Coordinates of C-alpha atoms and ligand atoms in Angstrom, one line a residue:
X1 CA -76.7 -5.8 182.9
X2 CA -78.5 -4.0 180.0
X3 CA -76.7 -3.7 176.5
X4 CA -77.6 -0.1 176.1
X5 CA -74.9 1.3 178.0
X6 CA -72.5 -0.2 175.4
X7 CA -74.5 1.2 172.7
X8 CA -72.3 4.2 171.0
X9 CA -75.1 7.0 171.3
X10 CA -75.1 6.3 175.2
X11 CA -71.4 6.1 175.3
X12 CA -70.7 9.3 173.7
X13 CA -73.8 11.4 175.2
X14 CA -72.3 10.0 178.7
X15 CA -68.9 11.2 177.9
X16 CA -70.1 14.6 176.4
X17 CA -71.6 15.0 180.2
X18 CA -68.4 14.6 181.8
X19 CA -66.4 15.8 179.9
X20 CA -65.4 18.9 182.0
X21 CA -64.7 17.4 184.8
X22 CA -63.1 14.2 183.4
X23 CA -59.6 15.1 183.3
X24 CA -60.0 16.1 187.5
X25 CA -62.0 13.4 188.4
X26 CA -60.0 10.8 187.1
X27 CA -57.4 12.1 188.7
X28 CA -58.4 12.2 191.7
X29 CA -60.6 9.4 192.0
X30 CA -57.6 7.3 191.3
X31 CA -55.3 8.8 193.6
X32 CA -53.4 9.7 190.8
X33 CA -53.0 6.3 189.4
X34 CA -54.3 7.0 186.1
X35 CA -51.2 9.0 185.3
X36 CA -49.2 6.7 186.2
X37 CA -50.8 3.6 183.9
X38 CA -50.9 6.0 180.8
X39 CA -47.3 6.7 181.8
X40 CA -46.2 3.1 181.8
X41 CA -48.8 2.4 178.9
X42 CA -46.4 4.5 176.3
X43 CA -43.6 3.1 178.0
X44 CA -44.7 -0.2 176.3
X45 CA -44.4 1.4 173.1
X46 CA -40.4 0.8 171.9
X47 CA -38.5 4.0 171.7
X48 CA -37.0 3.5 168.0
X49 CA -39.1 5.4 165.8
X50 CA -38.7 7.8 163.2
X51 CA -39.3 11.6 163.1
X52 CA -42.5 11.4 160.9
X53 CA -44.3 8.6 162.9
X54 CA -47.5 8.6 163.2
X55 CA -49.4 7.7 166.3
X56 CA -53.1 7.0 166.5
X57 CA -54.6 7.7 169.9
X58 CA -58.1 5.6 169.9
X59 CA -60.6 6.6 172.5
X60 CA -58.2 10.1 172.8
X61 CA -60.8 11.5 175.3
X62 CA -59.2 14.8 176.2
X63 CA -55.4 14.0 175.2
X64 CA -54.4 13.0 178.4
X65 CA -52.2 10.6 177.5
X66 CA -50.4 13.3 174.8
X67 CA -47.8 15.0 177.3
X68 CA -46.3 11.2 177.9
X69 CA -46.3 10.1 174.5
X70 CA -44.7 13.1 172.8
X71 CA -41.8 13.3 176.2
X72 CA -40.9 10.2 175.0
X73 CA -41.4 10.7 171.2
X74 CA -40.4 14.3 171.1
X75 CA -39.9 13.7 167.6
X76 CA -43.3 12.1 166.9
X77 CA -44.8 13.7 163.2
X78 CA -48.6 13.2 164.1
X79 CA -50.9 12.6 166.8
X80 CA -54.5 11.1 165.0
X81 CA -56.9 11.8 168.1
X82 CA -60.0 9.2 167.2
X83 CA -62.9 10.0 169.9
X84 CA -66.7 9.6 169.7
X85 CA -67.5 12.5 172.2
X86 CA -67.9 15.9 170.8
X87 CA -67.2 17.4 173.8
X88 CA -64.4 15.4 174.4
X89 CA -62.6 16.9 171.5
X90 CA -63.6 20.6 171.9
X91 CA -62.3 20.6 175.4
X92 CA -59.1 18.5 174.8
X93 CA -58.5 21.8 171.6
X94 CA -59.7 24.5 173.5
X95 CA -58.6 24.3 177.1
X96 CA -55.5 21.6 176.9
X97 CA -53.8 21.0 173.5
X98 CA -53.7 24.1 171.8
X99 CA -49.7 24.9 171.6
X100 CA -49.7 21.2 170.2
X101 CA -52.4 21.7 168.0
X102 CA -51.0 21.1 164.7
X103 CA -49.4 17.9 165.7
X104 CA -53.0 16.7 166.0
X105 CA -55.7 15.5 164.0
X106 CA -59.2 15.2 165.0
X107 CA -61.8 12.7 163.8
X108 CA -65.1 12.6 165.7
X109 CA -66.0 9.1 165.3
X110 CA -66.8 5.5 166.3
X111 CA -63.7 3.8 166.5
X112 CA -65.1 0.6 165.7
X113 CA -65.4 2.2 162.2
X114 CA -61.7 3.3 161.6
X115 CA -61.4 1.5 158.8
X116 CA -63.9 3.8 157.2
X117 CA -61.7 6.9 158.6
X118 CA -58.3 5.8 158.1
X119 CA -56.2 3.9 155.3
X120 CA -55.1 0.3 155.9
X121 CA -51.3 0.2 156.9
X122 CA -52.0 4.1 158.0
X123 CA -50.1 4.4 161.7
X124 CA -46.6 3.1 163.3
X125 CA -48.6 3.3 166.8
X126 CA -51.7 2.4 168.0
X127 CA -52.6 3.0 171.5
X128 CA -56.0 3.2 174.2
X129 CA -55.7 4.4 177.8
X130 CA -58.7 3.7 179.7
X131 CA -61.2 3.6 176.4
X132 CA -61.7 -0.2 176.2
X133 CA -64.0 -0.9 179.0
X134 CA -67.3 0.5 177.2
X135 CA -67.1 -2.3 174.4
X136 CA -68.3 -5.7 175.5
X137 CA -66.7 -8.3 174.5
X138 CA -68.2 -8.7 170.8
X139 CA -67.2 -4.8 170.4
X140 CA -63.7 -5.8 171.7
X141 CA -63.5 -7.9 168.6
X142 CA -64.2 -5.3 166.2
X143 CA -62.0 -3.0 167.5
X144 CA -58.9 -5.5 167.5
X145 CA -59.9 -5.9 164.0
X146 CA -59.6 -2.0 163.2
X147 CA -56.4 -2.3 165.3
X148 CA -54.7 -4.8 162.3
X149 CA -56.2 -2.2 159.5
X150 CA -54.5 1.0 160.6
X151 CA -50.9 -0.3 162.2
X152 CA -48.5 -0.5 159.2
X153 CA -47.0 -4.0 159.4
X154 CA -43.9 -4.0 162.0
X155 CA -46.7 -1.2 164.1
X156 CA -46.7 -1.4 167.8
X157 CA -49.8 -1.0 169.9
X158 CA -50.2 -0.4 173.7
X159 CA -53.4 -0.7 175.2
X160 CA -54.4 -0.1 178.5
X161 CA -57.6 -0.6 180.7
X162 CA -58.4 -0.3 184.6
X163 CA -59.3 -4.3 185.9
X164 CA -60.9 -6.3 188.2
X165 CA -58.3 -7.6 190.2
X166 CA -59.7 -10.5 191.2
X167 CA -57.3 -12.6 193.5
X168 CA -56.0 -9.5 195.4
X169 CA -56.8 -9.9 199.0
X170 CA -57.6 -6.0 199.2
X171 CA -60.0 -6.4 196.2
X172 CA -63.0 -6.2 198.3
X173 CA -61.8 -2.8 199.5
X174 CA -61.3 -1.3 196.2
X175 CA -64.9 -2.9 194.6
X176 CA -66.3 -1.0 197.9
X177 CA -64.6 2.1 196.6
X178 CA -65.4 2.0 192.7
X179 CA -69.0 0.0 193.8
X180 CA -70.2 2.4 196.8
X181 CA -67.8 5.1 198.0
X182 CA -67.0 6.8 194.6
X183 CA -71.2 7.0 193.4
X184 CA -71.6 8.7 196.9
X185 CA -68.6 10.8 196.6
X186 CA -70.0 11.8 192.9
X187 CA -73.6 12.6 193.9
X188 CA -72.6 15.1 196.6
X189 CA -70.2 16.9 195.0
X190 CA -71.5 17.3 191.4
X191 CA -74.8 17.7 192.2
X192 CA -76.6 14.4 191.9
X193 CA -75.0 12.9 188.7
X194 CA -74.3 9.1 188.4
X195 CA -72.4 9.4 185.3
X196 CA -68.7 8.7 186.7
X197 CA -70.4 5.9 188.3
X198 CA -70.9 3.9 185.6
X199 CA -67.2 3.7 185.4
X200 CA -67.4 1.1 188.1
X201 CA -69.8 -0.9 186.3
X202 CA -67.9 -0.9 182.8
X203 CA -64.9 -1.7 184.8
X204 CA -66.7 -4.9 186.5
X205 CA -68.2 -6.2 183.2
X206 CA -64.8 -5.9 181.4
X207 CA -62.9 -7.7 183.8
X208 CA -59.3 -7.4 182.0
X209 CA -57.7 -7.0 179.3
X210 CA -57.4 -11.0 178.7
X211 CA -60.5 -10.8 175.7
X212 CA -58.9 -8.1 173.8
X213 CA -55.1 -10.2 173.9
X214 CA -57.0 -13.6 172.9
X215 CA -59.0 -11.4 169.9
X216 CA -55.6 -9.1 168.7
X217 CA -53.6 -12.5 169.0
X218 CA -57.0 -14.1 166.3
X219 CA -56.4 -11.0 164.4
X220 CA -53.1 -11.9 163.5
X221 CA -50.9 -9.6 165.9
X222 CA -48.2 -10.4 168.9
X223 CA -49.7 -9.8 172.3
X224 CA -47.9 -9.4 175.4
X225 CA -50.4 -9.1 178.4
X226 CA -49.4 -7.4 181.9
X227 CA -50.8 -6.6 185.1
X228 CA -50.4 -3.3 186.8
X229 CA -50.6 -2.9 190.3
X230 CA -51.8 -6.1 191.7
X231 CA -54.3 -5.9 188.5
X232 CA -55.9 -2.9 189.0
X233 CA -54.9 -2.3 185.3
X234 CA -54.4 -4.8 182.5
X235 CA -52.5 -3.9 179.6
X236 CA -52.2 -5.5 176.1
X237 CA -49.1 -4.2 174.0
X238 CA -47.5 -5.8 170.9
X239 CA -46.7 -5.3 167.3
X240 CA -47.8 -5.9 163.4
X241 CA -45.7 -8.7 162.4
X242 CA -44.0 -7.5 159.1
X243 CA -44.7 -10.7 157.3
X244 CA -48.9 -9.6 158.5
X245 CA -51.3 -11.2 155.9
X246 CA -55.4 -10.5 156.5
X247 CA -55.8 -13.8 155.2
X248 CA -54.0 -15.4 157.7
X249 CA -55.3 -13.7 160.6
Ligands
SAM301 C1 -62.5 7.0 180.0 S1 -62.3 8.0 178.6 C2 -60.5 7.8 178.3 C3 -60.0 9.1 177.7 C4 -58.4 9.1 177.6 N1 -57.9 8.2 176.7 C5 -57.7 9.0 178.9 O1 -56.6 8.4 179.0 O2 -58.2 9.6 179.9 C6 -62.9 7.0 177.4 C7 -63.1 7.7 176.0 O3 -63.5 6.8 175.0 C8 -64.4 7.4 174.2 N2 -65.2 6.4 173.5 C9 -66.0 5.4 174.0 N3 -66.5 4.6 173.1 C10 -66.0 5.1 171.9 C11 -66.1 4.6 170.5 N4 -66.9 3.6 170.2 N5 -65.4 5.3 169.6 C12 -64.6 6.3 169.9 N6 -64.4 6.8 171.2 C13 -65.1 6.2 172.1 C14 -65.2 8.3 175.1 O4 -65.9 9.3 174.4 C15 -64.2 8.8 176.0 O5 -63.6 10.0 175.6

């Protein structure tokens, strides 16, 4: 394993590539699983929330996780859309969002820096469908860190990440899919490119979500950890404790 595919430039020109087809691809590729997980990733969230809340969408990619949260926040004030991919965030304006564009805010940046984007205490939700598994496990860290910064204390976060589902008797079929079948689907159909692939590489060096529940429960939040589908997802989800202190954490 080289470190350079966790380095932010890589990360962000890789996304910018497939961006286009991402929202597809995913999809597909999934069998349509990837709804669902995003689906029961807000569902983690607790419904009683004010009108103005705001909700901070780390890793936002193209939005797709948008139509879920605001069916079951219709009231929801703002959407804060933090993504590293350019592309990524022209294509979730332009071609997906726009009738909800002024619910949502933009920033183009490393979200291991949100601290340097956003106020402490800034957001009453935090949330991550499928951006986790491009941060080792040091970068994990970090981001549980910036995770405490922005959630105002009694904030809920849900988190959400495809797994290694080690222990599952059919996990050998499913690394042969992610592993073999999906880079040989990719290459034929668009044209050579390997860059979907590398999903199935993140997704074996992350394992779960088990690092990022130890490091939010150092940081000083509550962490409930789940498996989805025989582990094919890992989620971590929790809250701010009111009483939160930095100090202690
Ligand atoms: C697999 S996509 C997930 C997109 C979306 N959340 C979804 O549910 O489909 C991962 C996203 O994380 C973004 N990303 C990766 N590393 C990042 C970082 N350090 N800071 C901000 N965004 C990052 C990528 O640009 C990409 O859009």
């Amino acid at each position: 394993m080289t470190k350079d595919i966790y380095y932010p430039a890589y990360v962000a020109a890789l996304f910018d590539r497939c961006s286009t087809n991402y929202r597809n691809w995913s999809a597909v590729s999934s069998f349509g699983f990837v709804r669902r997980w995003r689906r029961e990733c807000v569902a983690l969230l607790p419904k009683n929330h004010a009108a103005d809340t705001v909700a901070v969408d780390l890793m936002a990619g193209t939005g797709e996780v948008w139509p879920h949260l605001l069916k079951r926040f219709p009231t929801l004030g703002r959407i804060t859309a933090i993504d590293i991919s350019h592309q990524m965030h022209i294509d979730a304006v332009n071609r997906l969002h726009k009738h909800n564009a002024k619910r949502i805010t933009h920033i183009e940046a490393n979200a291991l820096n949100t601290d340097t984007e956003l106020p402490a205490d800034y957001a009453d939700m935090g949330l991550s469908t499928f951006g986790l598994k491009t941060f080792d496990a040091d970068q994990q860290t970090i981001l549980t860190q910036q995770i405490a910064h922005i959630l105002k204390p009694g904030g809920h976060f849900s988190l959400i990440e495809a797994s290694d589902p080690t222990g599952w008797s059919l996990r050998p079929v499913y690394r042969l899919y992610l592993d073999k079948i999906l880079p040989l689907i990719e290459r034929v159909f668009l044209r050579g490119a390997n860059d979907f692939s590398m999903i199935g590489t993140y997704t074996r060096n992350f394992s779960d979500c088990s690092h990022m529940r130890d490091a939010l429960e150092n940081a000083g939040l509550e962490v409930t950890f789940k498996r989805h589908f025989f582990g094919c997802a890992t989620s971590a989800s929790g809250k701010k404790p009111i009483a939160y202190s930095a100090d202690a954490a």
